[in-house]
Amino acid sequence: MFPLCARLEQVQADGGSVFFQQQLDLRGEPNQHVSLHVQIMFRIVMTRIQDKWKSYRHRFVPWIALNLRKNERTIRQVTERSKDRLASDEVVLETLLHLFRALLRNDVAHQEEVLRLLPASTQTRYLSPETTEGPDIGEPKGEHGPIETMFLTVGFCIERKPSSLPFAGTGVFVTRGFVPKGATVAMYPGTIYQAYEPILFQSIWNPFVFRCIDHVLIDGNDKGISKIVYRSCSGRDRLGPFRLSDITWLTANTENPLAVGQYVNNCSNERAANVCYQEYDVPEAFPLELRQYLPNVNYRHDTQRPLRCVVLVALRDIRPGEELFSNYFTIVH
């Protein structure tokens, strides 16, 4: 009988860990070969499950609750519900309008059909070569990509990169500029589910379901059935040439550079949180032409309440190169 040789190459997991590399010389009866093969496959599967769990457990509420005392620094505690807001709704709205107008202005070549239906005074705002003054810097002149536009408009930009935490997968970093305390840093994208709406199948093995204090849920998963549901709801709510939500956060080329909040990792005892989640309801008067940059959509088209968004606000000044960390668990006393 000829000897059977098998080699297991390095296996790269989503979280970035290497399982093992082993050279095997399999000799003997066929049943022994099968048994050893089963053991190898079992080790691969179990290692993959362990790595997935190490990444997922920080989003699993029962695990967090059982480990509160072990990880007290990872919990955000506020004495009153009113103190849960670090930035006022007016400040959040000002930031979103300032950035979204700059994004539209820098994409004006693809916005002809939308601009054509707007009042002349509104068209002038986007077509005028003059800049619009902002709190620190004005809207950029010329054409830029979304990330560059964000930097020139709000003074910083964020991007997705491999996290600095072991087994944490993707993280979000401030790549350029300076983030002052209280600034809106990112948005949590996804489909909005009211407390009474079905989300069972979408939630299975889904670590991106965000629960608001009033039981509203946001599914920020950009894959699988969650992706299909979001695309369907977004296409349903289109108003002629006006897109009422952004679907590009489901791709690698996001038009709204803020829409990466679902990839912000949980803080640890060694890495304190530098951003916090804050719920924000979009006012009805929000400009129609700018809704195309909102990365959220209601599951039902007849929802009788404002569109819910969740923004991430800086807890302190954040410098370039720092990774964003949040508290997945907030206790309101």
CSV table of C-alpha atoms in Angstrom, one decimal:
chain,number,residue,atom,x,y,z
A,1,MET,CA,0.0,0.0,0.0
A,2,PHE,CA,1.3,3.4,-0.9
A,3,PRO,CA,1.7,5.9,1.9
A,4,LEU,CA,-0.8,8.7,1.8
A,5,CYS,CA,0.6,12.2,2.6
A,6,ALA,CA,-1.6,15.2,3.3
A,7,ARG,CA,-0.7,18.8,4.0
A,8,LEU,CA,-2.8,21.4,5.7
A,9,GLU,CA,-1.9,24.9,4.6
A,10,GLN,CA,-2.5,28.0,6.6
A,11,VAL,CA,-6.1,28.8,7.1
A,12,GLN,CA,-6.9,32.5,7.4
A,13,ALA,CA,-10.1,33.4,9.3
A,14,ASP,CA,-12.2,36.5,9.0
A,15,GLY,CA,-10.8,37.7,12.3
A,16,GLY,CA,-7.3,37.4,11.0
A,17,SER,CA,-6.1,34.4,13.1
A,18,VAL,CA,-4.1,31.4,11.7
A,19,PHE,CA,-5.4,28.0,12.8
A,20,PHE,CA,-2.4,25.7,12.2
A,21,GLN,CA,0.0,24.3,9.7
A,22,GLN,CA,0.8,20.6,9.9
A,23,GLN,CA,2.5,18.0,7.8
A,24,LEU,CA,0.9,14.5,8.1
A,25,ASP,CA,2.2,11.2,7.0
A,26,LEU,CA,-0.8,8.9,6.9
A,27,ARG,CA,0.0,5.2,6.8
A,28,GLY,CA,-2.1,2.2,7.7
A,29,GLU,CA,-5.7,1.1,7.2
A,30,PRO,CA,-8.3,3.2,5.3
A,31,ASN,CA,-10.4,3.4,8.4
A,32,GLN,CA,-7.5,5.0,10.3
A,33,HIS,CA,-7.1,7.5,7.5
A,34,VAL,CA,-10.8,8.4,7.7
A,35,SER,CA,-10.6,8.8,11.5
A,36,LEU,CA,-7.6,11.0,11.4
A,37,HIS,CA,-9.2,13.1,8.6
A,38,VAL,CA,-12.3,13.6,10.8
A,39,GLN,CA,-10.1,14.7,13.7
A,40,ILE,CA,-8.4,17.3,11.6
A,41,MET,CA,-11.6,18.7,10.2
A,42,PHE,CA,-13.1,18.8,13.7
A,43,ARG,CA,-10.1,20.8,14.9
A,44,ILE,CA,-10.5,23.2,12.0
A,45,VAL,CA,-14.2,23.7,12.7
A,46,MET,CA,-13.8,24.2,16.4
A,47,THR,CA,-11.0,26.7,16.0
A,48,ARG,CA,-13.1,28.7,13.5
A,49,ILE,CA,-16.0,28.6,16.0
A,50,GLN,CA,-13.8,29.8,18.8
A,51,ASP,CA,-12.4,32.7,16.8
A,52,LYS,CA,-15.9,33.7,15.7
A,53,TRP,CA,-17.1,33.6,19.3
A,54,LYS,CA,-14.2,35.8,20.5
A,55,SER,CA,-15.3,38.4,18.0
A,56,TYR,CA,-19.1,38.0,18.6
A,57,ARG,CA,-19.3,37.8,22.4
A,58,HIS,CA,-18.8,41.5,22.9
A,59,ARG,CA,-22.1,42.0,21.0
A,60,PHE,CA,-23.9,39.2,22.8
A,61,VAL,CA,-26.0,40.9,25.6
A,62,PRO,CA,-26.3,37.8,27.9
A,63,TRP,CA,-22.5,37.4,27.8
A,64,ILE,CA,-22.0,41.1,28.5
A,65,ALA,CA,-24.4,41.0,31.4
A,66,LEU,CA,-22.7,38.0,33.0
A,67,ASN,CA,-19.3,39.7,32.7
A,68,LEU,CA,-20.2,43.2,33.9
A,69,ARG,CA,-18.1,43.1,37.0
A,70,LYS,CA,-15.1,41.7,35.1
A,71,ASN,CA,-15.3,44.4,32.5
A,72,GLU,CA,-16.6,47.5,34.4
A,73,ARG,CA,-14.5,49.9,32.3
A,74,THR,CA,-16.3,48.7,29.2
A,75,ILE,CA,-19.7,49.9,30.5
A,76,ARG,CA,-21.0,53.4,30.0
A,77,GLN,CA,-23.1,54.6,32.9
A,78,VAL,CA,-25.2,57.7,33.0
A,79,THR,CA,-27.3,59.0,35.9
A,80,GLU,CA,-30.2,60.3,33.9
A,81,ARG,CA,-31.6,59.6,30.5
A,82,SER,CA,-31.2,63.2,29.5
A,83,LYS,CA,-27.5,62.9,30.1
A,84,ASP,CA,-27.2,60.1,27.6
A,85,ARG,CA,-26.9,62.8,24.9
A,86,LEU,CA,-23.5,64.3,24.5
A,87,ALA,CA,-24.5,66.5,21.5
A,88,SER,CA,-27.8,68.3,21.0
A,89,ASP,CA,-30.0,67.3,18.0
A,90,GLU,CA,-29.4,70.8,16.6
A,91,VAL,CA,-25.6,70.2,16.6
A,92,VAL,CA,-26.0,66.7,15.0
A,93,LEU,CA,-28.3,68.1,12.3
A,94,GLU,CA,-25.9,71.0,11.5
A,95,THR,CA,-23.0,68.5,11.0
A,96,LEU,CA,-25.1,66.2,8.7
A,97,LEU,CA,-26.4,69.1,6.6
A,98,HIS,CA,-22.9,70.6,6.3
A,99,LEU,CA,-21.4,67.3,5.1
A,100,PHE,CA,-24.3,66.2,2.9
A,101,ARG,CA,-24.4,69.5,1.1
A,102,ALA,CA,-20.7,69.2,0.4
A,103,LEU,CA,-21.1,65.6,-0.8
A,104,LEU,CA,-23.9,66.7,-3.2
A,105,ARG,CA,-21.9,69.7,-4.4
A,106,ASN,CA,-18.9,67.5,-5.3
A,107,ASP,CA,-21.2,65.0,-7.1
A,108,VAL,CA,-23.1,67.7,-9.0
A,109,ALA,CA,-22.3,66.1,-12.4
A,110,HIS,CA,-24.5,63.0,-11.4
A,111,GLN,CA,-27.2,65.1,-9.7
A,112,GLU,CA,-28.7,66.9,-12.8
A,113,GLU,CA,-32.0,65.1,-12.6
A,114,VAL,CA,-32.4,65.9,-8.9
A,115,LEU,CA,-31.3,69.5,-9.2
A,116,ARG,CA,-33.6,70.1,-12.1
A,117,LEU,CA,-36.6,69.6,-9.8
A,118,LEU,CA,-35.4,71.9,-7.0
A,119,PRO,CA,-36.3,75.6,-6.6
A,120,ALA,CA,-33.9,78.0,-8.3
A,121,SER,CA,-32.6,79.3,-5.0
A,122,THR,CA,-31.7,75.7,-3.9
A,123,GLN,CA,-30.0,75.0,-7.2
A,124,THR,CA,-27.8,78.1,-6.8
A,125,ARG,CA,-26.6,76.7,-3.4
A,126,TYR,CA,-25.1,73.7,-5.2
A,127,LEU,CA,-24.1,75.2,-8.5
A,128,SER,CA,-22.5,78.4,-7.3
A,129,PRO,CA,-18.7,78.3,-7.4
A,130,GLU,CA,-18.5,80.1,-4.1
A,131,THR,CA,-18.0,78.2,-0.9
A,132,THR,CA,-20.4,78.1,2.0
A,133,GLU,CA,-18.9,79.1,5.3
A,134,GLY,CA,-18.9,76.5,8.1
A,135,PRO,CA,-18.0,76.5,11.7
A,136,ASP,CA,-14.3,76.0,11.0
A,137,ILE,CA,-13.7,75.3,7.3
A,138,GLY,CA,-15.9,75.8,4.3
A,139,GLU,CA,-17.2,73.4,1.7
A,140,PRO,CA,-14.4,72.3,-0.7
A,141,LYS,CA,-14.1,73.7,-4.2
A,142,GLY,CA,-13.7,71.3,-7.1
A,143,GLU,CA,-14.4,67.6,-7.3
A,144,HIS,CA,-13.2,65.3,-4.5
A,145,GLY,CA,-14.0,61.8,-3.4
A,146,PRO,CA,-16.3,61.3,-0.4
A,147,ILE,CA,-13.5,60.8,2.2
A,148,GLU,CA,-11.5,63.8,0.9
A,149,THR,CA,-14.7,65.9,1.0
A,150,MET,CA,-15.4,64.8,4.6
A,151,PHE,CA,-11.9,65.9,5.6
A,152,LEU,CA,-12.2,69.3,3.9
A,153,THR,CA,-15.6,69.9,5.3
A,154,VAL,CA,-15.5,68.7,8.9
A,155,GLY,CA,-11.8,68.6,9.5
A,156,PHE,CA,-11.3,64.9,9.8
A,157,CYS,CA,-12.0,61.6,8.1
A,158,ILE,CA,-12.5,58.0,9.1
A,159,GLU,CA,-11.9,54.7,7.3
A,160,ARG,CA,-12.3,51.0,7.9
A,161,LYS,CA,-9.1,49.0,8.6
A,162,PRO,CA,-8.1,45.8,10.5
A,163,SER,CA,-8.7,46.4,14.2
A,164,SER,CA,-5.8,46.8,16.6
A,165,LEU,CA,-7.6,44.5,19.0
A,166,PRO,CA,-6.9,40.7,18.7
A,167,PHE,CA,-9.8,38.7,17.1
A,168,ALA,CA,-11.8,41.9,16.6
A,169,GLY,CA,-11.8,41.8,12.7
A,170,THR,CA,-12.5,45.2,11.1
A,171,GLY,CA,-12.3,48.4,13.0
A,172,VAL,CA,-12.7,52.2,12.3
A,173,PHE,CA,-9.8,54.6,12.5
A,174,VAL,CA,-9.4,58.4,12.3
A,175,THR,CA,-7.0,58.5,9.4
A,176,ARG,CA,-6.6,62.3,9.0
A,177,GLY,CA,-7.4,65.5,11.0
A,178,PHE,CA,-8.5,66.1,14.5
A,179,VAL,CA,-11.9,65.1,16.1
A,180,PRO,CA,-13.0,67.5,18.9
A,181,LYS,CA,-15.1,66.3,21.8
A,182,GLY,CA,-18.8,66.3,21.0
A,183,ALA,CA,-18.3,66.0,17.3
A,184,THR,CA,-20.4,63.6,15.2
A,185,VAL,CA,-17.9,61.0,14.1
A,186,ALA,CA,-19.9,58.3,12.4
A,187,MET,CA,-23.4,56.9,11.7
A,188,TYR,CA,-24.8,53.4,12.3
A,189,PRO,CA,-26.4,52.3,9.0
A,190,GLY,CA,-29.1,49.7,8.5
A,191,THR,CA,-32.8,48.8,8.4
A,192,ILE,CA,-35.0,50.2,11.1
A,193,TYR,CA,-37.3,47.8,12.9
A,194,GLN,CA,-40.0,48.9,15.3
A,195,ALA,CA,-40.5,46.8,18.4
A,196,TYR,CA,-43.4,45.0,16.9
A,197,GLU,CA,-41.8,44.2,13.5
A,198,PRO,CA,-40.3,40.8,12.6
A,199,ILE,CA,-36.5,40.4,12.6
A,200,LEU,CA,-36.1,36.8,13.6
A,201,PHE,CA,-34.4,35.4,10.5
A,202,GLN,CA,-32.3,38.5,9.9
A,203,SER,CA,-31.0,38.3,13.5
A,204,ILE,CA,-29.7,34.7,13.3
A,205,TRP,CA,-25.9,34.8,13.6
A,206,ASN,CA,-26.0,38.5,13.1
A,207,PRO,CA,-23.7,40.6,15.4
A,208,PHE,CA,-24.8,43.9,13.9
A,209,VAL,CA,-28.3,44.3,15.4
A,210,PHE,CA,-28.3,47.5,17.5
A,211,ARG,CA,-31.0,48.0,20.1
A,212,CYS,CA,-32.1,51.5,21.0
A,213,ILE,CA,-33.4,52.5,24.4
A,214,ASP,CA,-37.0,52.5,23.2
A,215,HIS,CA,-36.6,48.9,21.7
A,216,VAL,CA,-36.2,50.1,18.1
A,217,LEU,CA,-33.7,47.8,16.3
A,218,ILE,CA,-31.2,48.7,13.6
A,219,ASP,CA,-29.8,45.9,11.5
A,220,GLY,CA,-26.4,47.1,10.3
A,221,ASN,CA,-25.3,43.8,8.6
A,222,ASP,CA,-24.1,44.4,5.1
A,223,LYS,CA,-24.4,40.8,4.0
A,224,GLY,CA,-26.9,38.0,3.5
A,225,ILE,CA,-30.6,38.5,4.1
A,226,SER,CA,-30.0,41.8,5.9
A,227,LYS,CA,-28.5,43.2,2.7
A,228,ILE,CA,-31.4,42.0,0.6
A,229,VAL,CA,-34.0,43.5,2.9
A,230,TYR,CA,-32.3,46.9,3.0
A,231,ARG,CA,-31.9,47.1,-0.8
A,232,SER,CA,-35.6,46.1,-1.2
A,233,CYS,CA,-36.8,48.7,1.3
A,234,SER,CA,-34.6,51.4,-0.1
A,235,GLY,CA,-35.8,50.8,-3.6
A,236,ARG,CA,-39.4,50.8,-2.4
A,237,ASP,CA,-39.2,54.2,-0.9
A,238,ARG,CA,-37.7,56.0,-3.9
A,239,LEU,CA,-39.6,59.2,-4.9
A,240,GLY,CA,-39.1,59.7,-8.6
A,241,PRO,CA,-35.4,60.6,-9.1
A,242,PHE,CA,-35.0,61.3,-5.4
A,243,ARG,CA,-33.4,58.5,-3.4
A,244,LEU,CA,-34.6,58.7,0.2
A,245,SER,CA,-31.7,56.5,1.6
A,246,ASP,CA,-28.2,55.5,0.9
A,247,ILE,CA,-27.4,52.0,-0.3
A,248,THR,CA,-23.7,52.5,-1.0
A,249,TRP,CA,-22.7,51.6,2.5
A,250,LEU,CA,-23.5,48.0,1.5
A,251,THR,CA,-20.5,48.2,-0.9
A,252,ALA,CA,-16.8,49.1,-0.6
A,253,ASN,CA,-17.4,52.5,-2.2
A,254,THR,CA,-19.6,54.4,0.3
A,255,GLU,CA,-20.9,57.8,-0.8
A,256,ASN,CA,-21.5,58.8,2.9
A,257,PRO,CA,-18.2,58.3,4.6
A,258,LEU,CA,-19.9,58.5,8.0
A,259,ALA,CA,-21.8,55.2,7.4
A,260,VAL,CA,-19.3,52.8,8.9
A,261,GLY,CA,-20.5,52.9,12.6
A,262,GLN,CA,-21.4,49.3,12.6
A,263,TYR,CA,-17.7,48.4,12.5
A,264,VAL,CA,-16.7,50.4,15.6
A,265,ASN,CA,-15.5,47.8,18.1
A,266,ASN,CA,-16.3,47.5,21.8
A,267,CYS,CA,-13.8,49.0,24.2
A,268,SER,CA,-11.8,46.9,26.6
A,269,ASN,CA,-10.3,47.4,30.1
A,270,GLU,CA,-7.1,48.5,28.3
A,271,ARG,CA,-8.7,50.5,25.5
A,272,ALA,CA,-11.2,53.0,26.9
A,273,ALA,CA,-14.2,54.2,24.8
A,274,ASN,CA,-13.7,57.4,22.8
A,275,VAL,CA,-17.1,57.5,21.2
A,276,CYS,CA,-20.6,56.8,22.3
A,277,TYR,CA,-23.9,56.0,20.6
A,278,GLN,CA,-26.6,58.6,20.4
A,279,GLU,CA,-30.1,58.2,19.0
A,280,TYR,CA,-31.3,60.9,16.6
A,281,ASP,CA,-34.6,61.2,14.8
A,282,VAL,CA,-34.5,62.9,11.4
A,283,PRO,CA,-36.9,65.9,11.3
A,284,GLU,CA,-39.6,66.0,8.6
A,285,ALA,CA,-38.1,69.2,7.2
A,286,PHE,CA,-34.8,67.5,6.3
A,287,PRO,CA,-34.0,68.5,2.7
A,288,LEU,CA,-35.3,66.0,0.2
A,289,GLU,CA,-32.2,66.2,-2.0
A,290,LEU,CA,-30.0,65.2,0.9
A,291,ARG,CA,-31.9,62.2,2.1
A,292,GLN,CA,-29.9,60.1,-0.4
A,293,TYR,CA,-27.0,60.2,2.1
A,294,LEU,CA,-29.0,58.9,5.1
A,295,PRO,CA,-27.9,55.2,5.6
A,296,ASN,CA,-31.1,54.1,7.2
A,297,VAL,CA,-34.5,53.0,6.0
A,298,ASN,CA,-37.7,51.9,7.7
A,299,TYR,CA,-38.7,48.2,7.4
A,300,ARG,CA,-42.3,49.3,6.8
A,301,HIS,CA,-43.1,52.2,4.4
A,302,ASP,CA,-46.1,53.3,6.6
A,303,THR,CA,-44.2,53.7,9.8
A,304,GLN,CA,-45.8,56.7,11.6
A,305,ARG,CA,-42.7,58.1,13.3
A,306,PRO,CA,-39.6,60.0,12.2
A,307,LEU,CA,-36.7,58.0,10.7
A,308,ARG,CA,-34.4,56.8,13.4
A,309,CYS,CA,-30.7,57.2,13.1
A,310,VAL,CA,-27.9,56.5,15.5
A,311,VAL,CA,-24.8,58.6,15.4
A,312,LEU,CA,-21.5,58.1,17.2
A,313,VAL,CA,-20.3,61.2,19.1
A,314,ALA,CA,-16.7,61.8,20.4
A,315,LEU,CA,-16.4,61.4,24.2
A,316,ARG,CA,-13.0,63.3,24.0
A,317,ASP,CA,-10.6,64.8,21.5
A,318,ILE,CA,-9.4,62.1,19.1
A,319,ARG,CA,-6.2,62.4,17.2
A,320,PRO,CA,-5.3,60.9,13.8
A,321,GLY,CA,-4.3,57.2,13.9
A,322,GLU,CA,-6.5,56.4,16.8
A,323,GLU,CA,-9.1,53.6,16.5
A,324,LEU,CA,-12.6,54.3,17.5
A,325,PHE,CA,-14.0,52.3,20.5
A,326,SER,CA,-17.5,52.5,21.9
A,327,ASN,CA,-19.4,51.0,24.8
A,328,TYR,CA,-21.7,48.3,23.5
A,329,PHE,CA,-23.5,48.4,26.9
A,330,THR,CA,-25.0,51.6,28.4
A,331,ILE,CA,-26.7,51.6,31.8
A,332,VAL,CA,-29.1,54.5,32.5
A,333,HIS,CA,-29.8,54.8,36.2
